[in-house]
mmCIF file of C-alpha atoms in Angstrom:
data_model
loop_
_atom_site.group_PDB
_atom_site.id
_atom_site.type_symbol
_atom_site.label_atom_id
_atom_site.label_comp_id
_atom_site.label_asym_id
_atom_site.label_seq_id
_atom_site.Cartn_x
_atom_site.Cartn_y
_atom_site.Cartn_z
ATOM 1 C CA UNK A 1 0.000 0.000 0.000
ATOM 2 C CA UNK A 2 1.564 3.262 -1.154
ATOM 3 C CA UNK A 3 0.761 6.426 0.826
ATOM 4 C CA UNK A 4 1.997 10.034 0.820
ATOM 5 C CA UNK A 5 2.160 12.873 3.368
ATOM 6 C CA UNK A 6 1.653 16.613 2.929
ATOM 7 C CA UNK A 7 5.350 16.955 3.930
ATOM 8 C CA UNK A 8 6.299 15.018 0.747
ATOM 9 C CA UNK A 9 7.258 11.707 2.307
ATOM 10 C CA UNK A 10 6.140 8.431 0.773
ATOM 11 C CA UNK A 11 5.462 5.145 2.573
ATOM 12 C CA UNK A 12 5.237 1.702 1.072
ATOM 13 C CA UNK A 13 3.410 -0.360 3.692
ATOM 14 C CA UNK A 14 3.777 -4.143 3.760
ATOM 15 C CA UNK A 15 2.085 -5.751 6.754
ATOM 16 C CA UNK A 16 3.004 -3.541 9.720
ATOM 17 C CA UNK A 17 6.315 -2.268 8.281
ATOM 18 C CA UNK A 18 6.595 0.841 6.125
ATOM 19 C CA UNK A 19 9.540 1.777 3.925
ATOM 20 C CA UNK A 20 9.814 5.583 3.994
ATOM 21 C CA UNK A 21 11.477 8.120 1.718
ATOM 22 C CA UNK A 22 10.921 11.512 0.142
ATOM 23 C CA UNK A 23 9.029 12.054 -3.088
ATOM 24 C CA UNK A 24 10.409 13.068 -6.452
ATOM 25 C CA UNK A 25 8.596 16.400 -5.954
ATOM 26 C CA UNK A 26 10.595 16.947 -2.737
ATOM 27 C CA UNK A 27 13.909 16.145 -4.419
ATOM 28 C CA UNK A 28 13.154 18.653 -7.192
ATOM 29 C CA UNK A 29 12.339 21.331 -4.589
ATOM 30 C CA UNK A 30 15.520 20.618 -2.630
ATOM 31 C CA UNK A 31 17.940 20.233 -5.533
ATOM 32 C CA UNK A 32 21.025 18.010 -5.404
ATOM 33 C CA UNK A 33 21.424 16.407 -1.985
ATOM 34 C CA UNK A 34 24.879 16.570 -0.450
ATOM 35 C CA UNK A 35 24.201 15.158 3.040
ATOM 36 C CA UNK A 36 21.741 12.758 4.674
ATOM 37 C CA UNK A 37 21.430 12.008 8.388
ATOM 38 C CA UNK A 38 19.274 9.029 9.348
ATOM 39 C CA UNK A 39 17.738 7.949 12.667
ATOM 40 C CA UNK A 40 19.225 5.097 14.689
ATOM 41 C CA UNK A 41 17.708 1.630 14.430
ATOM 42 C CA UNK A 42 15.556 1.048 17.505
ATOM 43 C CA UNK A 43 14.478 4.696 17.788
ATOM 44 C CA UNK A 44 10.773 5.146 18.547
ATOM 45 C CA UNK A 45 9.189 8.134 16.838
ATOM 46 C CA UNK A 46 5.776 9.755 16.894
ATOM 47 C CA UNK A 47 3.939 10.949 13.805
ATOM 48 C CA UNK A 48 5.334 14.320 12.697
ATOM 49 C CA UNK A 49 8.562 14.000 14.689
ATOM 50 C CA UNK A 50 11.819 14.792 12.885
ATOM 51 C CA UNK A 51 13.271 11.477 11.705
ATOM 52 C CA UNK A 52 16.054 12.434 9.306
ATOM 53 C CA UNK A 53 17.835 15.483 7.927
ATOM 54 C CA UNK A 54 18.747 16.209 4.323
ATOM 55 C CA UNK A 55 20.974 18.986 3.068
ATOM 56 C CA UNK A 56 21.141 20.148 -0.502
ATOM 57 C CA UNK A 57 23.018 22.871 -2.291
ATOM 58 C CA UNK A 58 19.917 25.029 -1.620
ATOM 59 C CA UNK A 59 18.843 24.238 1.962
ATOM 60 C CA UNK A 60 18.662 21.866 4.903
ATOM 61 C CA UNK A 61 15.359 20.195 5.642
ATOM 62 C CA UNK A 62 13.868 17.733 8.105
ATOM 63 C CA UNK A 63 12.268 14.506 6.993
ATOM 64 C CA UNK A 64 9.359 13.802 9.316
ATOM 65 C CA UNK A 65 8.159 10.482 10.599
ATOM 66 C CA UNK A 66 4.879 9.904 8.717
ATOM 67 C CA UNK A 67 3.368 7.555 11.331
ATOM 68 C CA UNK A 68 4.297 6.455 14.854
ATOM 69 C CA UNK A 69 6.537 3.426 15.223
ATOM 70 C CA UNK A 70 10.034 2.051 15.716
ATOM 71 C CA UNK A 71 12.878 2.297 13.214
ATOM 72 C CA UNK A 72 13.850 -1.247 12.162
ATOM 73 C CA UNK A 73 16.288 -0.545 9.319
ATOM 74 C CA UNK A 74 18.089 2.355 7.666
ATOM 75 C CA UNK A 75 19.475 2.773 4.161
ATOM 76 C CA UNK A 76 23.128 3.580 4.893
ATOM 77 C CA UNK A 77 23.830 3.677 1.135
ATOM 78 C CA UNK A 78 22.220 7.141 0.931
ATOM 79 C CA UNK A 79 24.478 8.438 3.713
ATOM 80 C CA UNK A 80 27.515 7.451 1.624
ATOM 81 C CA UNK A 81 25.918 8.582 -1.652
ATOM 82 C CA UNK A 82 23.091 11.149 -1.150
ATOM 83 C CA UNK A 83 22.690 11.375 -4.952
ATOM 84 C CA UNK A 84 20.844 8.033 -4.804
ATOM 85 C CA UNK A 85 17.898 9.956 -3.339
ATOM 86 C CA UNK A 86 17.859 12.388 -6.286
ATOM 87 C CA UNK A 87 18.331 9.632 -8.869
ATOM 88 C CA UNK A 88 15.779 7.133 -7.503
ATOM 89 C CA UNK A 89 13.750 8.693 -4.642
ATOM 90 C CA UNK A 90 11.132 5.943 -4.524
ATOM 91 C CA UNK A 91 13.535 3.055 -5.086
ATOM 92 C CA UNK A 92 17.213 2.896 -4.107
ATOM 93 C CA UNK A 93 16.846 6.271 -2.365
ATOM 94 C CA UNK A 94 14.587 5.087 0.482
ATOM 95 C CA UNK A 95 15.461 6.378 3.973
ATOM 96 C CA UNK A 96 14.289 3.938 6.645
ATOM 97 C CA UNK A 97 11.873 1.186 7.551
ATOM 98 C CA UNK A 98 9.545 1.582 10.511
ATOM 99 C CA UNK A 99 7.413 -0.958 12.356
ATOM 100 C CA UNK A 100 4.119 0.900 12.661
ATOM 101 C CA UNK A 101 2.275 1.185 15.976
ATOM 102 C CA UNK A 102 -1.080 1.346 14.167
ATOM 103 C CA UNK A 103 -1.271 0.533 10.450
ATOM 104 C CA UNK A 104 -4.827 1.941 10.276
ATOM 105 C CA UNK A 105 -3.364 5.436 10.846
ATOM 106 C CA UNK A 106 -2.181 5.270 7.228
ATOM 107 C CA UNK A 107 -5.801 5.686 6.124
ATOM 108 C CA UNK A 108 -5.502 9.401 6.952
ATOM 109 C CA UNK A 109 -2.659 9.876 4.429
ATOM 110 C CA UNK A 110 -2.886 10.599 0.703
ATOM 111 C CA UNK A 111 -3.117 7.842 -1.859
ATOM 112 C CA UNK A 112 -1.169 8.425 -5.079
ATOM 113 C CA UNK A 113 -3.947 10.267 -6.914
ATOM 114 C CA UNK A 114 -4.671 12.427 -3.862
ATOM 115 C CA UNK A 115 -0.991 13.338 -3.559
ATOM 116 C CA UNK A 116 -0.719 14.226 -7.253
ATOM 117 C CA UNK A 117 -3.723 16.531 -6.819
ATOM 118 C CA UNK A 118 -2.114 18.060 -3.697
ATOM 119 C CA UNK A 119 1.174 18.950 -5.452
ATOM 120 C CA UNK A 120 -0.683 20.538 -8.396
ATOM 121 C CA UNK A 121 -1.979 23.337 -6.161
#
């Protein structure tokens, strides 16, 4: 199940684990990423809490935790090579995986068509 936030994060939910990253729209707004800081595995985060930091040639920005849960895995490849996020934001450029406290909370997020409508505005 693919979901999106109004902060331009995407989640691919399988069971009770979501893979999280930033959208292509976000990468275009930020420009070329030069630095990524990820949360530690085992960190518990609430919805809306800062989970990661990205820096581009234009600005630094927080990546927010889209739903409450515990970080189970991080993508250390993007720390070594932040360009992966720009080149493949919804594939190789994922940020972290989180075991969700309540999968049903995802129902409040955008689906793909809703997100596309949101970024048109």
